[in-house]
Amino acid sequence: MTINRLQHLSQTLTAAGLDAVVLNPGSTLTYLTGLHFHLMERPVLMVFAPGQEPVFILPTLEKLKLEQLPYPAQAYPYGENPAEWAAVFGAALASLGLEKAKIGMEPRALRLLEYGYLQTAAPAATFSDASPSLSALRICKDEQEITLMRRAVQIAQNALLATLPLVKIGMTERELASELVIQLFRHGSDPELPFAPIVSAGENSANPHASPSSRKLRPGDLLVIDWGAAYGGYISDLTRTFALGEVDAEYAHIHHIVQQANAAGRAAGKPGSPCAAVDIAARQVIEQAGYGAYFTHRTGHGIGMEGHEDPYMRADNQDVLQVGMAYTVEPGIYLPGRNGVRIEDDMVITPAGAESLSDLPREIRVLG
Amino acid sequence: MTINRLQHLSQTLTAAGLDAVVLNPGSTLTYLTGLHFHLMERPVLMVFAPGQEPVFILPTLEKLKLEQLPYPAQAYPYGENPAEWAAVFGAALASLGLEKAKIGMEPRALRLLEYGYLQTAAPAATFSDASPSLSALRICKDEQEITLMRRAVQIAQNALLATLPLVKIGMTERELASELVIQLFRHGSDPELPFAPIVSAGENSANPHASPSSRKLRPGDLLVIDWGAAYGGYISDLTRTFALGEVDAEYAHIHHIVQQANAAGRAAGKPGSPCAAVDIAARQVIEQAGYGAYFTHRTGHGIGMEGHEDPYMRADNQDVLQVGMAYTVEPGIYLPGRNGVRIEDDMVITPAGAESLSDLPREIRVLG
């Protein structure tokens, strides 16, 4: 399958008028190779020019990994002394005849570290953003990918269900986050989680990107849990909001609105509709309830190998949904300094509409 | 303390002839702000010019985090539509008068994403590598930092001790890695591990950077476990090698050599010595035993907030060790296709020499 992906990449590059592409560690590289490399102080780069074997510039001690590749490749390994690396980059690019080439890259992934070596190796080459072409390669998930995502969702759901009985008034956000992480691994998540869970209570729940803190869970808090698992390199990303004991009537009210907004957003996805339709459907529910100013982010983002990838569910995004696209629907209402609510599901576009891979109850549940 | 760090940064930039520095999410940013931002599709950038308040370019929904800063700062928040971001970068740089400035950056951290916006915002500015200056800011750990690292080592050691009784012949590398991760969190690691543990058995242990696989543990294997914890943002990074039942005499022999090399490397660190001395001391033991060709990597790397940072223990590195520098000593012997050994400790330079923060037994231990 990885070989087919490389053929597809060749066509994509040719269509984009590019002679080659450079990829450093990240999802695109893993998608095309099946290999996992870490982003570190030592650059790792795949250079691919259609019609030639892929070239890998990498530390000598990473070279063994290339044996797992399903196609032949050329290795340009380098030793520990950075003074020698520029020459290796030069030899690698020269071997492909890329001295004056048009080379595509991913600005979201490529660092000035790799770029510096590339520019030195091929000062007459031009580098341009190939993200749209590369993103298009993997924006529609195939059945095998969706099976892995479905499993990542199940693991996350099972982990949360195993964690909820442990929620106690007086424990800290951090303690609860730690329990949830343990359950994610107990239930079969890959060793690298897609992100550290968000566990935020009370005023912290009003910060969409809070980190678990030493704040204790208190009666009357809303409790936002935003978590996910990884399986076979694919991820899930879910959010549910709970009540700790009896909460203020307004908090129960905004939970109800967000639940309706989530349902509207989930229902709005179908092949041929713009991404904007999903955002607008969810946002309208919140705006009509008078809380539009407190829904401060887009309705969702693509998911797959990455926590955030194309397509993005924004009111200004006219990109059209297609069968196999996967994305979150995660409306929220955040009352600064008070409490917040978010409800997030993982969707995939089917011929008939959009299916939610996640099915944990969305109604407000009282814990503690 | 973070305020002192910012003052120190001002002096460093001035000494380096730089008008400002730009930092994206990563350890340097966290060191200077106490804040954690994620590297994602939305750029986050701190721009600091000595004598002026730091400026943060960031998504609106991340703005709340700035309230935790111990010093005043200017926020340039942006919305969800990327088409609007360039103008926000422009306004931020203009507010600091950086249109034609000499701006420092970190090539290891800064991506072409942020760099592209910066170049558009200030086409007449020049950007240069400020890594040496920025690295120098935090290369010597203070007492508080060492206390956190000590705790990260303790958590890792306790987690391994709790995991070893679970090692069974027939379980997979991945299953064992998962148990170890669970124990790391049970024993108090931060929610984000410094790296996914390496658990590699038999021929996989001969690959220094193996990922845990579905390979089962078998009698006669060497088993390499390379793992670490995080605590308060500081990390540990340890390795021990075990025997599964009775192993080939050569494997026990190379374990003994690596143990001696580790001891020599640990003993070689002291204030005023070059980093090279640590590498040479460990390497000589392995070379003299006839296995020099099978020790394929440097002896160690700096540790602190990052898994790999300055200073690096390489034979060509004449940088001088100073009190408070922290680094790994991790010699290894890897017999391709057969088995490998690595033994790694976390060191800190003291006035009297070098102290190992880790003290788990290094002798070969039989499991399973």
XYZ file of C-alpha atoms in Angstrom:
736
model
C 0.000 0.000 0.000
C 2.864 2.328 0.825
C 4.142 1.739 -2.725
C 0.827 2.924 -4.133
C 1.100 6.013 -1.984
C 4.516 6.779 -3.467
C 3.103 6.427 -6.991
C 0.287 8.745 -6.043
C 2.844 11.232 -4.721
C 4.702 11.121 -8.055
C 1.534 12.077 -9.902
C 0.752 14.808 -7.393
C 4.193 16.373 -7.677
C 4.142 16.294 -11.454
C 0.694 17.894 -11.485
C 1.982 20.628 -9.180
C 4.968 21.317 -11.424
C 7.466 20.219 -8.802
C 10.678 18.272 -9.489
C 10.897 16.842 -5.996
C 9.672 17.058 -2.444
C 11.522 17.101 0.897
C 9.881 15.710 4.012
C 11.143 15.745 7.575
C 9.756 13.632 10.449
C 6.011 13.925 10.718
C 2.788 12.407 9.490
C 3.397 12.836 5.777
C 6.722 11.027 6.008
C 5.152 8.211 8.036
C 2.219 7.979 5.623
C 4.558 7.524 2.675
C 7.099 5.229 4.315
C 5.459 3.451 7.229
C 8.479 4.582 9.259
C 8.565 6.642 12.432
C 11.352 9.148 12.880
C 11.614 11.662 15.692
C 12.040 15.353 15.250
C 15.312 16.007 17.020
C 18.514 17.973 16.887
C 19.740 15.673 14.123
C 17.933 16.300 10.837
C 16.171 13.426 9.086
C 15.008 14.101 5.552
C 13.381 12.106 2.777
C 13.990 13.571 -0.661
C 11.801 12.189 -3.406
C 12.003 12.969 -7.115
C 9.516 11.098 -9.308
C 11.144 8.360 -11.342
C 14.055 7.955 -8.919
C 14.486 5.978 -5.726
C 13.733 7.996 -2.594
C 16.796 9.327 -0.807
C 17.066 9.474 2.980
C 19.484 11.790 4.772
C 19.712 10.540 8.339
C 21.995 9.733 11.266
C 23.955 6.520 10.768
C 22.294 5.011 13.803
C 18.847 5.448 12.213
C 19.865 3.722 8.978
C 18.635 0.287 10.079
C 15.070 1.559 9.974
C 15.244 1.808 6.192
C 15.308 -1.993 5.979
C 11.595 -1.949 6.810
C 10.803 0.088 3.682
C 8.682 -1.772 1.105
C 10.625 -0.172 -1.787
C 14.297 0.421 -2.572
C 15.837 3.640 -1.295
C 19.203 5.350 -1.143
C 20.659 6.204 2.262
C 22.911 9.197 2.895
C 23.888 8.605 6.503
C 25.954 11.028 8.558
C 27.963 10.799 11.761
C 27.795 12.657 15.042
C 29.749 15.771 14.067
C 27.450 18.477 12.635
C 30.389 19.939 10.718
C 30.107 17.007 8.311
C 26.383 17.171 7.660
C 26.361 19.856 4.952
C 28.471 17.666 2.661
C 26.034 14.778 3.076
C 23.089 17.005 2.148
C 25.064 18.194 -0.884
C 25.815 14.661 -2.058
C 22.221 13.558 -1.567
C 20.705 16.397 -3.596
C 23.382 16.056 -6.304
C 22.631 12.332 -6.621
C 19.098 13.262 -7.670
C 20.195 16.128 -9.922
C 18.271 18.664 -7.848
C 20.827 21.493 -7.884
C 18.436 23.805 -9.751
C 15.159 22.008 -9.083
C 11.759 23.195 -7.991
C 11.376 21.498 -4.629
C 8.216 21.265 -2.602
C 8.159 21.251 1.206
C 5.796 21.528 4.178
C 6.167 24.841 6.058
C 4.290 23.351 9.029
C 6.910 20.618 9.393
C 10.190 21.786 7.876
C 12.449 23.680 10.234
C 15.094 26.245 9.459
C 17.564 23.537 10.532
C 16.813 21.342 7.523
C 16.102 24.310 5.270
C 19.505 25.792 6.018
C 21.276 22.616 4.930
C 19.087 22.367 1.828
C 19.795 25.924 0.760
C 23.524 25.388 1.218
C 23.354 22.124 -0.721
C 21.375 23.579 -3.616
C 21.592 27.373 -3.655
C 19.990 27.550 -7.109
C 17.007 25.393 -6.191
C 13.676 26.993 -5.338
C 11.508 25.821 -2.473
C 7.757 26.232 -2.362
C 4.825 25.209 -0.217
C 3.583 21.770 -1.290
C 1.210 21.398 1.667
C -2.012 21.509 -0.357
C -0.803 18.697 -2.644
C 0.546 16.621 0.222
C -2.534 17.152 2.351
C -4.728 16.052 -0.551
C -2.877 12.717 -0.676
C -4.267 11.650 2.667
C -7.313 13.816 3.297
C -9.724 11.017 2.314
C -9.223 8.017 4.569
C -9.518 4.541 3.135
C -11.283 1.668 4.879
C -8.161 0.467 6.618
C -7.477 3.921 7.994
C -11.046 4.319 9.221
C -10.841 0.937 10.939
C -7.791 2.175 12.853
C -9.529 5.434 13.759
C -12.597 3.537 14.914
C -10.360 1.492 17.216
C -8.669 4.656 18.504
C -12.116 6.024 19.370
C -13.119 2.800 21.137
C -9.949 2.791 23.200
C -10.545 6.393 24.227
C -14.171 5.750 25.133
C -13.358 2.634 27.141
C -10.573 4.485 28.939
C -12.907 7.285 29.943
C -15.576 4.876 31.152
C -12.951 3.180 33.320
C -11.808 6.549 34.677
C -15.137 8.130 35.572
C -15.747 5.954 38.665
C -12.441 7.307 40.029
C -13.553 10.948 39.869
C -13.779 12.331 43.410
C -14.365 15.789 44.796
C -11.052 17.072 46.153
C -8.767 15.340 43.684
C -6.744 17.603 41.408
C -7.157 18.043 37.669
C -3.683 16.621 37.280
C -4.456 13.487 39.318
C -7.511 12.829 37.220
C -5.562 13.413 34.003
C -2.960 10.932 35.184
C -5.613 8.263 35.868
C -7.082 8.834 32.429
C -3.690 8.438 30.774
C -3.152 5.172 32.611
C -6.525 3.901 31.429
C -5.731 4.929 27.854
C -2.698 2.667 27.921
C -4.524 -0.104 29.791
C -7.109 -0.092 27.026
C -4.568 -0.373 24.261
C -3.470 3.053 23.096
C -0.197 3.314 21.183
C 2.688 4.416 23.424
C 2.521 7.970 22.085
C -0.763 9.686 22.848
C -1.988 12.178 20.268
C -1.994 14.867 22.979
C -1.942 15.118 26.768
C -5.555 15.074 27.969
C -7.166 18.318 29.030
C -8.873 17.980 32.414
C -10.193 21.370 33.489
C -12.660 22.240 36.203
C -14.575 25.374 37.155
C -12.942 28.570 35.898
C -10.264 26.500 34.120
C -12.947 24.857 31.996
C -13.576 28.304 30.516
C -10.111 28.111 28.910
C -10.422 25.891 25.826
C -6.714 25.015 25.908
C -6.144 24.654 29.645
C -3.471 22.303 30.990
C -4.330 20.050 33.952
C -3.328 21.910 37.109
C -3.215 21.369 40.840
C -6.692 22.886 41.120
C -8.992 20.548 43.026
C -12.372 19.404 41.774
C -15.112 21.182 43.710
C -18.881 20.737 43.957
C -20.657 23.007 41.490
C -17.855 22.820 38.898
C -18.259 21.897 35.311
C -15.539 19.414 34.343
C -14.256 19.362 30.766
C -12.327 16.270 29.658
C -10.734 16.444 26.201
C -8.793 13.287 25.459
C -7.794 10.859 22.767
C -5.999 7.629 22.017
C -3.741 6.481 19.200
C -3.932 3.135 17.451
C -1.776 2.031 14.554
C -0.693 5.639 14.160
C -4.250 7.000 13.883
C -5.843 9.073 16.574
C -9.087 9.965 18.282
C -9.970 13.290 19.880
C -13.087 13.513 22.055
C -14.531 15.869 24.650
C -17.291 15.465 27.195
C -18.349 17.884 29.926
C -19.591 16.711 33.317
C -21.229 18.329 36.343
C -19.642 17.883 39.769
C -22.703 17.648 41.988
C -25.340 20.279 41.491
C -24.319 23.105 39.173
C -25.679 26.583 38.521
C -28.741 26.526 36.264
C -26.939 28.597 33.621
C -24.213 25.957 33.380
C -26.750 23.217 32.794
C -28.349 25.519 30.219
C -25.156 26.131 28.261
C -24.423 22.412 28.364
C -27.794 21.809 26.738
C -27.096 24.424 24.054
C -23.686 22.952 23.262
C -25.207 19.499 23.044
C -27.697 20.816 20.479
C -24.929 22.611 18.600
C -22.891 19.401 18.524
C -25.889 17.516 17.130
C -26.474 20.184 14.474
C -22.803 20.142 13.478
C -22.757 16.357 13.259
C -25.899 16.354 11.113
C -24.590 19.004 8.698
C -21.748 16.987 7.163
C -22.337 15.226 3.838
C -20.531 14.676 0.552
C -20.633 17.823 -1.558
C -21.297 20.222 1.304
C -18.689 22.830 2.168
C -16.812 22.555 5.465
C -18.379 25.904 6.275
C -21.798 24.240 6.547
C -20.665 22.222 9.569
C -19.350 25.291 11.359
C -22.380 27.402 10.511
C -24.849 24.729 11.645
C -23.214 24.388 15.061
C -22.560 28.108 15.467
C -26.105 29.128 14.650
C -27.470 27.113 17.569
C -25.145 28.892 19.972
C -25.709 32.321 18.421
C -29.459 31.969 18.502
C -29.248 31.084 22.184
C -27.383 34.351 22.760
C -23.960 32.856 23.493
C -22.264 33.455 20.123
C -19.572 35.640 21.681
C -18.559 32.766 23.966
C -17.922 30.219 21.217
C -14.426 31.441 20.476
C -13.016 28.813 18.135
C -13.784 26.965 14.918
C -16.185 24.027 15.112
C -13.634 21.379 14.193
C -10.496 20.178 12.475
C -9.526 17.201 10.389
C -8.157 14.149 12.152
C -6.295 11.065 11.049
C -2.607 10.627 11.741
C -2.520 14.094 13.262
C -4.617 15.774 15.898
C -5.091 18.791 13.666
C -5.043 18.407 9.897
C -7.157 19.282 6.872
C -10.084 19.831 6.505
C -10.922 22.606 8.974
C -14.527 23.349 9.894
C -14.579 27.130 9.638
C -17.318 29.440 8.364
C -14.926 30.777 5.727
C -13.795 27.379 4.419
C -15.540 26.498 1.148
C -13.581 23.254 0.668
C -16.027 20.499 -0.173
C -16.533 17.452 2.013
C -15.840 14.100 0.334
C -16.372 10.483 1.315
C -13.599 9.424 3.686
C -12.834 12.843 5.146
C -12.606 12.732 8.921
C -12.959 15.652 11.301
C -14.094 16.716 14.732
C -17.273 18.532 15.659
C -16.535 20.344 18.916
C -18.603 23.400 19.669
C -18.174 25.056 23.052
C -19.332 27.905 25.246
C -16.763 29.489 27.560
C -17.821 31.989 30.213
C -14.528 33.648 31.208
C -13.651 33.283 34.886
C -16.662 31.026 35.428
C -17.200 27.710 33.616
C -17.099 26.244 30.141
C -18.589 23.417 28.094
C -17.319 21.543 25.041
C -18.708 18.395 23.418
C -16.578 16.808 20.720
C -17.088 13.857 18.403
C -15.063 12.313 15.598
C -16.869 12.186 12.264
C -16.251 10.527 8.930
C -18.054 11.405 5.699
C -19.972 8.478 4.193
C -21.961 8.312 0.947
C -25.093 8.860 3.034
C -23.894 11.760 5.183
C -21.585 11.782 8.159
C -21.068 9.043 10.735
C -19.935 9.716 14.275
C -17.241 7.210 15.241
C -17.876 8.126 18.872
C -21.061 7.323 20.717
C -20.498 8.061 24.416
C -23.589 9.753 25.862
C -23.490 13.508 25.359
C -26.085 14.455 27.987
C -24.785 16.155 31.106
C -23.814 13.557 33.689
C -23.351 14.273 37.354
C -20.173 12.929 38.951
C -18.540 13.068 42.345
C 12.761 33.685 38.626
C 11.320 33.878 35.131
C 11.836 37.659 35.309
C 15.530 37.123 36.019
C 15.705 34.835 33.036
C 14.278 37.562 30.825
C 16.881 40.025 32.109
C 19.560 37.468 31.413
C 18.182 37.066 27.888
C 18.402 40.837 27.349
C 22.098 40.798 28.226
C 22.702 37.766 26.031
C 21.019 39.325 23.004
C 22.870 42.591 23.412
C 26.166 40.732 23.714
C 25.362 38.838 20.528
C 24.574 42.057 18.643
C 20.937 41.129 18.163
C 18.008 43.558 18.334
C 15.466 40.885 19.174
C 14.728 37.198 19.295
C 11.748 35.164 18.071
C 10.773 31.942 19.820
C 8.117 29.424 18.896
C 6.752 26.667 21.162
C 9.527 24.647 22.744
C 11.798 24.511 25.735
C 13.374 27.936 25.363
C 9.967 29.590 25.278
C 8.823 27.614 28.325
C 12.056 28.388 30.175
C 11.571 32.120 29.647
C 7.829 32.294 30.272
C 6.781 29.322 32.378
C 4.084 28.752 29.747
C 3.424 25.666 27.645
C 2.310 26.115 24.068
C 1.897 23.353 21.531
C 3.495 23.264 18.152
C 0.509 23.124 15.828
C -0.884 24.374 12.571
C -1.480 27.749 14.193
C 1.760 29.644 14.802
C 2.598 30.869 18.304
C 5.494 33.274 18.581
C 7.139 35.273 21.343
C 9.055 38.290 20.053
C 11.367 39.904 22.555
C 13.398 43.067 22.075
C 15.442 44.155 25.120
C 13.968 47.172 26.860
C 10.453 46.487 25.580
C 7.648 44.277 26.811
C 7.602 40.841 25.171
C 5.090 40.479 22.374
C 3.094 37.302 21.792
C 1.505 36.449 18.463
C -0.995 33.691 19.137
C -4.496 32.346 18.488
C -7.173 34.274 20.341
C -8.146 31.138 22.227
C -4.605 30.849 23.672
C -4.583 34.435 24.932
C -5.805 33.540 28.430
C -2.523 31.741 29.069
C -0.677 35.059 29.080
C -2.388 35.953 32.371
C -0.031 33.507 34.070
C 3.032 35.478 32.959
C 4.983 37.060 35.820
C 5.709 40.169 33.723
C 3.674 42.454 31.468
C 3.403 41.481 27.810
C 1.618 42.594 24.666
C -0.715 40.165 22.928
C -1.306 40.121 19.182
C -4.073 37.557 18.920
C -5.476 36.311 15.638
C -8.648 34.500 14.580
C -9.271 31.235 12.792
C -8.788 32.431 9.199
C -5.138 32.108 8.096
C -5.691 34.876 5.538
C -5.646 37.353 8.427
C -2.507 36.164 10.164
C 0.079 38.026 8.060
C -1.375 41.378 9.118
C -1.126 40.417 12.794
C 2.541 39.453 12.384
C 3.122 42.775 10.637
C 1.507 44.784 13.424
C 3.415 42.891 16.107
C 6.833 43.435 14.553
C 6.023 47.076 13.765
C 5.022 47.695 17.389
C 8.571 46.784 18.395
C 10.189 48.729 15.556
C 11.761 45.588 14.123
C 11.198 46.300 10.424
C 14.951 46.389 9.748
C 16.221 44.615 12.852
C 18.747 41.881 13.402
C 16.599 39.096 14.785
C 17.827 35.901 16.387
C 16.004 32.579 16.094
C 16.421 28.858 16.775
C 16.764 26.796 13.564
C 15.986 23.624 15.534
C 12.610 25.013 16.594
C 11.477 27.624 14.092
C 9.537 26.284 11.147
C 9.148 27.734 7.695
C 5.543 28.422 8.732
C 6.548 31.084 11.254
C 9.564 32.180 9.212
C 7.377 32.846 6.186
C 5.119 35.184 8.174
C 8.140 36.893 9.724
C 9.791 37.525 6.369
C 6.568 38.956 4.975
C 6.131 41.141 8.041
C 9.688 42.479 7.996
C 11.311 41.912 4.599
C 14.256 44.126 5.508
C 15.009 42.351 8.772
C 17.796 39.780 8.938
C 17.457 36.502 10.787
C 20.362 34.587 12.269
C 20.986 31.553 14.413
C 20.843 32.530 18.098
C 20.973 28.932 19.347
C 24.393 29.178 20.997
C 23.316 32.226 23.031
C 19.959 30.749 23.932
C 21.427 27.378 24.812
C 23.971 29.084 27.096
C 21.104 30.641 29.076
C 20.003 27.293 30.421
C 22.945 24.956 29.992
C 23.897 25.181 33.689
C 21.028 24.013 35.841
C 20.331 25.740 39.147
C 19.443 23.925 42.347
C 15.735 24.079 41.722
C 16.154 22.583 38.271
C 18.388 19.796 39.586
C 15.818 18.998 42.263
C 13.212 18.525 39.542
C 15.565 16.353 37.474
C 16.372 14.269 40.540
C 12.670 13.678 41.030
C 12.246 12.765 37.343
C 15.010 10.172 37.787
C 13.378 8.758 40.930
C 10.025 8.434 39.203
C 11.642 6.614 36.291
C 13.568 4.266 38.558
C 10.528 3.471 40.686
C 8.459 2.860 37.567
C 11.004 0.403 36.204
C 11.248 -1.455 39.503
C 7.474 -1.809 39.509
C 7.531 -3.069 35.908
C 10.288 -5.676 36.105
C 8.198 -8.248 38.032
C 5.729 -8.148 35.117
C 8.329 -9.184 32.524
C 7.398 -12.608 31.138
C 8.766 -14.696 28.309
C 6.251 -14.559 25.454
C 4.959 -11.068 26.059
C 5.631 -8.551 23.282
C 7.975 -5.571 23.425
C 4.938 -3.381 22.972
C 3.056 -4.940 25.892
C 6.034 -4.418 28.153
C 6.439 -0.831 26.956
C 2.795 -0.197 27.723
C 3.162 -1.554 31.287
C 6.202 0.663 31.795
C 4.331 3.732 30.611
C 1.507 2.976 33.012
C 3.978 2.666 35.876
C 5.632 5.960 34.898
C 2.315 7.721 35.364
C 1.440 5.736 38.503
C 4.714 6.936 39.996
C 4.065 10.568 39.227
C 5.421 11.476 35.803
C 4.069 14.602 34.131
C 1.347 13.800 31.581
C 3.764 14.252 28.688
C 6.616 11.751 28.740
C 9.943 12.972 27.388
C 9.865 10.138 24.845
C 8.099 6.826 24.282
C 10.159 4.121 26.005
C 12.327 1.871 23.890
C 11.781 -1.793 24.747
C 13.801 -3.934 22.361
C 14.699 -7.602 22.597
C 17.093 -9.878 20.730
C 17.982 -8.593 17.269
C 15.919 -5.459 17.893
C 18.173 -4.549 20.814
C 20.979 -4.171 18.252
C 19.109 -1.147 16.847
C 19.810 1.793 19.185
C 16.623 3.600 18.130
C 14.214 0.679 17.853
C 10.495 1.172 18.455
C 8.632 -1.394 20.589
C 7.211 -3.997 18.224
C 5.045 -7.081 18.331
C 8.177 -9.213 18.700
C 7.857 -11.521 21.696
C 10.450 -11.790 24.451
C 12.353 -15.062 24.092
C 14.804 -16.940 26.306
C 18.371 -16.014 25.427
C 17.479 -12.444 24.419
C 19.100 -9.347 25.730
C 16.420 -6.821 26.604
C 17.199 -3.103 26.326
C 14.878 -0.703 28.142
C 15.479 3.014 27.515
C 12.929 5.127 29.330
C 12.393 8.370 31.180
C 9.943 10.418 33.165
C 9.116 14.115 33.279
C 8.558 16.145 36.416
C 7.866 19.863 36.553
C 8.940 20.059 32.930
C 12.333 18.404 33.524
C 13.167 14.968 32.285
C 15.139 11.821 32.964
C 16.548 9.420 30.382
C 17.888 6.058 31.538
C 18.779 2.707 29.996
C 19.366 -0.703 31.489
C 19.945 -4.005 29.685
C 18.653 -7.321 31.037
C 19.127 -10.984 30.175
C 16.077 -13.137 29.513
C 17.147 -16.426 31.020
C 20.564 -17.721 30.089
C 22.260 -15.739 27.336
C 25.205 -16.422 25.028
C 28.547 -15.875 26.753
C 29.451 -13.093 24.307
C 26.334 -11.173 25.279
C 27.221 -11.346 28.954
C 30.720 -10.254 27.951
C 29.610 -7.176 26.005
C 27.291 -6.271 28.871
C 30.291 -6.312 31.183
C 32.304 -4.131 28.788
C 29.503 -1.593 28.449
C 29.109 -1.487 32.215
C 32.812 -0.647 32.508
C 32.525 1.948 29.748
C 29.571 3.527 31.536
C 31.592 3.693 34.753
C 34.551 5.244 32.942
C 32.314 7.808 31.256
C 30.637 8.700 34.542
C 33.999 9.120 36.262
C 35.433 11.335 33.531
C 33.180 14.350 34.013
C 34.419 17.281 36.092
C 34.420 21.076 35.948
C 36.986 22.291 33.453
C 37.202 19.072 31.447
C 36.062 19.060 27.844
C 32.931 17.119 26.888
C 35.254 15.084 24.682
C 36.873 13.565 27.775
C 33.631 11.824 28.726
C 33.197 10.345 25.280
C 36.822 9.291 24.996
C 36.847 7.641 28.426
C 33.826 5.498 27.652
C 34.844 4.784 24.065
C 38.355 3.660 24.987
C 36.997 0.865 27.168
C 34.926 -0.462 24.283
C 37.683 0.011 21.710
C 40.255 -1.730 23.856
C 37.896 -4.677 24.218
C 37.737 -4.884 20.427
C 34.169 -3.682 19.985
C 34.841 -0.081 18.906
C 33.114 -0.585 15.561
C 29.926 -1.585 17.357
C 29.599 1.565 19.488
C 27.941 3.602 16.775
C 26.822 6.758 18.551
C 28.121 9.526 20.792
C 28.440 8.771 24.504
C 25.775 11.215 25.623
C 23.746 14.384 25.275
C 22.674 17.176 27.549
C 19.377 16.816 29.373
C 17.117 19.197 31.228
C 13.857 20.393 29.748
C 14.663 18.479 26.563
C 15.700 14.927 25.916
C 18.538 16.093 23.704
C 20.159 19.466 24.345
C 23.613 20.958 24.864
C 26.201 19.816 25.858
C 26.894 16.800 23.658
C 29.451 14.180 24.711
C 31.355 13.696 21.475
C 35.072 13.125 20.916
C 35.225 16.293 18.795
C 33.456 18.549 21.292
C 35.925 20.744 23.185
C 33.210 22.655 25.080
C 34.160 22.733 28.743
C 32.043 21.158 31.461
C 30.808 23.526 34.165
C 29.044 23.079 37.478
C 25.337 22.488 36.856
C 25.661 20.978 33.392
C 23.584 17.818 33.083
C 24.035 15.067 30.508
C 23.693 11.379 29.858
C 26.433 8.765 29.775
C 25.125 5.971 27.556
C 27.704 3.806 25.861
C 26.501 0.766 23.940
C 27.603 -2.183 21.861
C 25.310 -3.282 19.036
C 25.954 -6.530 17.168
C 23.804 -6.172 14.038
C 21.197 -8.891 13.628
C 22.099 -10.362 17.007
C 21.851 -8.441 20.292
C 22.795 -5.108 21.796
C 23.583 -3.516 25.144
C 23.273 0.061 26.392
C 23.611 1.393 29.946
C 22.647 5.008 30.506
C 22.779 7.316 33.502
C 21.942 10.965 34.081
C 24.840 13.040 35.368
C 25.252 16.513 36.771
C 28.567 18.328 37.156
C 29.358 19.277 40.767
C 32.318 21.205 42.130
C 33.890 17.850 43.035
C 33.297 16.019 39.760
C 30.132 14.483 38.363
C 27.232 12.983 40.278
C 24.970 10.318 38.844
C 21.357 11.179 39.612
C 20.466 7.567 38.822
C 21.545 4.630 40.940
C 19.666 1.552 39.715
C 22.019 -1.451 39.634
C 23.938 -1.639 36.380
C 24.994 -5.290 36.612
C 23.322 -7.703 34.242
C 20.134 -9.037 35.804
C 18.327 -12.132 34.654
C 14.569 -11.805 34.129
C 11.756 -14.008 32.921
